[in-house]
Amino acid sequence: MRTIRGGAGPVMIGRESELRRLARLASAREPAVAIIAGEPGIGKTRLVRELLATVPAETVVLVGQAEPGSLSRPYEVLLDAVDGRPGVDEEQLAALADASRSPVERLHSGLAVLAGLIGDAPAILVFEDLHWADSESAALFERIADQRGPRLLIGTYRPDEVTHRQPAAALLARLERRHAVTHVRLDRFTPSQTAAFLASVTGTPAPLRAATALHHRTGGNPFFLEELLRALPGHDLEALVDQPLPWSLADVLRRQVDDLDPVSHRIVEAASVLGHRIPFDLLAGVAGAGEDELIAVLRDLVTRGVLVESGEDEFAFRHALVREAIAGQMLGRQRRRLHEAALDVLLGGGASDPAMVAHHARGAGRYDDLVAAARGGAALYLSIGSAYQALQLAEMGLDEVSDDVELLGAAARAAWLAGLLDDALRYARHWRELAVAPTDRAESLYLLVRLAWESREFASMRALTHDIETLVAQLPPGDGQARAMTAIAQSANLQDDYDAALVWSERALAAAAEFDLPAVRLAALMEKGSVLTERRQTAAEGRAILSGLVDEAEKAGEWVLAARALNILVLDEPPTSPAEHAETLERMRIDAERAGFESLAVATYFQGRARLLLRAGDLDAAIGALEQGREQDRGYRRRGRWADYHGVFLAGLCLEAGELDRVEQIIADLAVLPDNLPTAIPGLSFHLACRRRDLPRAEEALDALLPALAGEPWRSGEQAHDLISAALELGLPGPRLERLAAVLLDGDVWHAYRTLVEAQLAEARGHPAEALAGYASIVEAHVLGPATRGTVRVGAARCLLSADNRTEAATHVEAAATLLARWRGWRVTQLGQVSDQLGLTAAGAGEAVSGPASLTPREREVAVLISDGLTNTELARRLYISPKTAAVHVSNILRKLGVSSRTEVGGLVGRQPLL
């Protein structure tokens, strides 16, 4: 077999589902055809290579590749596949190459060569680059597809390079008519996949700005990313952003336009200077071309795949690096003249795109025009939710006037919305230093408080709050003072000082009413409504304020406030209707996107989805939503509250499911991060030790947890229930249990959760009648999710059984079985225990016992690979995870199956039932 090409990255990124589809076809041992399509460098060959690494040793693998010019070399692909391979019948090979024989004879010779090599063995046959294949190779591919036997036939091609004159075009059409073809289309990396790829190559999370810039520069093409990385040893990603293209890559890119005639070459050079967007009229004005002439040239460039028509009368380079390579070969004066011409056309036509004006003003060296466009453009892009573009424009202006207060304010806001905390802090601090107007002084401090909270710099928050209080005393009544009051309300709210937050928000509301300040009024209502939802007695009033605020904020275009309010409504007591809950979450995402608010539009959205699925009682789907969100974030280097944002929540759900080894791994991931919340790691460690029945470790973790809880002014009923449930399972000594309960239930805890925990404690103390009364009062409590209500029912059933009331106990068990139908872990185990006492079989109870049914979908996938004999290192490479995570999966599988060695796994799980 020939050595096939492949990517340089240590793991393949973003192609997991495509690989699984192909692997299923290969393992089915039935005839199948798969066509993999994608642009050059997208990873078609890498995908094939990863597939071939998964097949059993007895599989015959043949890989042949067409080359440019293959149309004149019959059977080029097959000859390439068998070149140097032992066991090939030389007479048949000679017959295949004999031009004097008829086409039919040669085709049958090719099939005979393959039959001799494959026989009855399972096989994978790969024809790479079908767009270049000769007609004979295309005919051979079609005949192989017609044959029976345990073989997978794969073809790869570039859609943009297939024309009606090439054999591949007719081949693909005929295959569609005659076979069930599996189509695999490979797209460019998303921004998060680009970050994950960079992290896999460098071994460390990628800086957000560098990952974003490299994604824009390469368009998310894996080959271009690899080539840029090869050109800079040490992989300093931030330095790589501005590095010139490697000569070898630039040469490859420029070949696409080397044979253009002089007029076309002049037009494509002008297009390369215009930027990412190339309006037809602007290109015509800059290139000095007539409409008919320009249409002809553009049609040719689109046909060649150099340009694409990106909109009405608008074009773009198919690959941004092609534009960069062409422009990089031009003289500096040549580029400057084209920028001047473009700027004159834009300004003369009353241009509405400040980004284009700023781009060409900078290229032309006309800095007054640049700064004016940057100011207007940054404000415009912020208003439409394009935070990253607003930041780029503001920074272009700041490169020329570094002390411009308007640009500093825009840069600080844009960086915050885009999730760039360090940049936001730098700009906001400089903004505050230079601010003179009361409004600027107040708004810079308002943003700095928020940034300090997100960075978990709590000492800085307190100092900033003191500064704002001083500012309030200095400012005259009016807009600036009112905004400063709102900043103090926000700071107090974020620091959980709810009384102070209410006082300051009321003062800001009074000032807003007195001086007619609608924006201040909305911001103050945001803080007031948020505070009121934190207290059980006032939560309904807070929700009403926030619901009204959302409508007003949306009408006023205050998308950040609207998204924040909706986020609180999603996290607070959920609506009675799941559809209403889902609608609120989706509305939050849309408003966050309109604001360019990256953290709410992406990270918080996935947590909202997980909570929605928990309300539907679907534990695995909720875990999947968090995994998806965590996967999107893992490639980026983040800090503060956004560093592993999903980790604590995911660990909590894994504790629910009984995936204890995985919880330990998440705790280890969190432990290396600075500025975790004080209760996060002690709380998870205590819960984990309880579930593992490890009393010494639990008591050690509890010693760290209790003081951390005492330092927090808020309490969570959900947390209280989770930790008390774990402590009861462990059998934590009575005095320690009572102490923990007293701390957890101190303060404002939702009544239903308080009643639940008190009922659990009463049951543990041996007072079933008291416990039953508590359970019975909350069986329909809406604030409790389905799984928790299932546990309430199980507790009630236990108490009823202790009084020998089996009929009512059975009724509660049946209700619990419905509530826990899509759950697993300790709650289902308890349900099973009560069901056994009643002689019932609880729905879902089978998931709590050892055996293949207890495995998660991911564990089932790993179990199949273990049965194939893969080591942890091989599992990690196959599944694109770390060896440590692979080891965690293996440990869980062995424990759930009740076996002690990997060799026993295959006999228990088999292959087909898991696929």
Short mmCIF file of N, CA and C in Angstrom, two decimals, residues 63 99 108 130 185 265 277 330 336 342 349 357 371 411 444 527 541 547 558 677 690 695 780 886:
data_model
loop_
_atom_site.label_atom_id
_atom_site.label_comp_id
_atom_site.label_asym_id
_atom_site.label_seq_id
_atom_site.Cartn_x
_atom_site.Cartn_y
_atom_site.Cartn_z
N VAL A 63 -4.87 1.80 -1.59
CA VAL A 63 -5.07 3.23 -1.76
C VAL A 63 -4.35 3.67 -3.02
N ALA A 99 -1.95 -1.45 -24.15
CA ALA A 99 -2.84 -0.55 -24.89
C ALA A 99 -3.46 -1.22 -26.11
N HIS A 108 -11.49 -5.96 -17.28
CA HIS A 108 -11.57 -7.25 -16.60
C HIS A 108 -10.22 -7.64 -16.00
N LEU A 130 -10.57 11.87 -7.26
CA LEU A 130 -11.32 11.41 -8.43
C LEU A 130 -11.49 12.51 -9.47
N ARG A 185 -19.25 15.32 3.49
CA ARG A 185 -18.77 16.63 3.05
C ARG A 185 -17.96 17.25 4.18
N HIS A 265 -4.88 40.03 -14.66
CA HIS A 265 -3.92 40.11 -13.56
C HIS A 265 -4.04 41.46 -12.85
N ARG A 277 -14.14 41.87 1.40
CA ARG A 277 -15.32 42.07 0.57
C ARG A 277 -14.93 42.91 -0.64
N MET A 330 3.08 42.55 -4.54
CA MET A 330 3.01 43.87 -5.18
C MET A 330 3.97 44.85 -4.50
N ARG A 336 -0.40 51.25 -2.30
CA ARG A 336 -0.86 52.53 -1.77
C ARG A 336 -1.73 53.27 -2.78
N ALA A 342 -9.36 53.50 -4.02
CA ALA A 342 -10.53 52.92 -3.36
C ALA A 342 -11.14 53.91 -2.38
N GLY A 349 -18.69 58.36 -3.02
CA GLY A 349 -20.03 57.78 -3.12
C GLY A 349 -20.78 57.78 -1.81
N VAL A 357 -13.71 52.03 4.69
CA VAL A 357 -13.07 53.35 4.65
C VAL A 357 -11.80 53.35 5.49
N VAL A 371 -9.13 57.82 11.46
CA VAL A 371 -9.64 58.02 12.82
C VAL A 371 -11.13 58.32 12.81
N ALA A 411 -13.34 50.46 22.57
CA ALA A 411 -12.47 49.29 22.62
C ALA A 411 -12.71 48.48 23.88
N SER A 444 -16.90 54.17 32.68
CA SER A 444 -15.64 53.41 32.76
C SER A 444 -15.58 52.63 34.07
N GLU A 527 -30.49 45.83 37.93
CA GLU A 527 -29.90 45.48 39.23
C GLU A 527 -30.98 45.19 40.27
N GLU A 541 -41.66 39.27 42.45
CA GLU A 541 -41.57 40.68 42.07
C GLU A 541 -40.36 40.92 41.18
N SER A 547 -38.97 40.70 33.48
CA SER A 547 -39.78 40.41 32.28
C SER A 547 -40.18 41.70 31.57
N GLU A 558 -31.20 47.97 23.65
CA GLU A 558 -30.26 47.69 24.74
C GLU A 558 -30.14 46.17 24.90
N LEU A 677 -14.07 29.50 42.71
CA LEU A 677 -14.91 29.89 43.83
C LEU A 677 -14.51 29.08 45.06
N CYS A 690 -18.03 11.11 49.51
CA CYS A 690 -19.24 10.48 50.04
C CYS A 690 -19.73 9.38 49.11
N LEU A 695 -14.92 7.75 54.12
CA LEU A 695 -15.19 8.64 55.23
C LEU A 695 -14.01 9.55 55.58
N GLU A 780 -45.47 17.66 44.34
CA GLU A 780 -45.78 18.38 43.10
C GLU A 780 -45.11 19.75 43.05
N ALA A 886 -9.06 8.72 28.59
CA ALA A 886 -9.30 7.34 28.13
C ALA A 886 -9.24 6.38 29.30
#
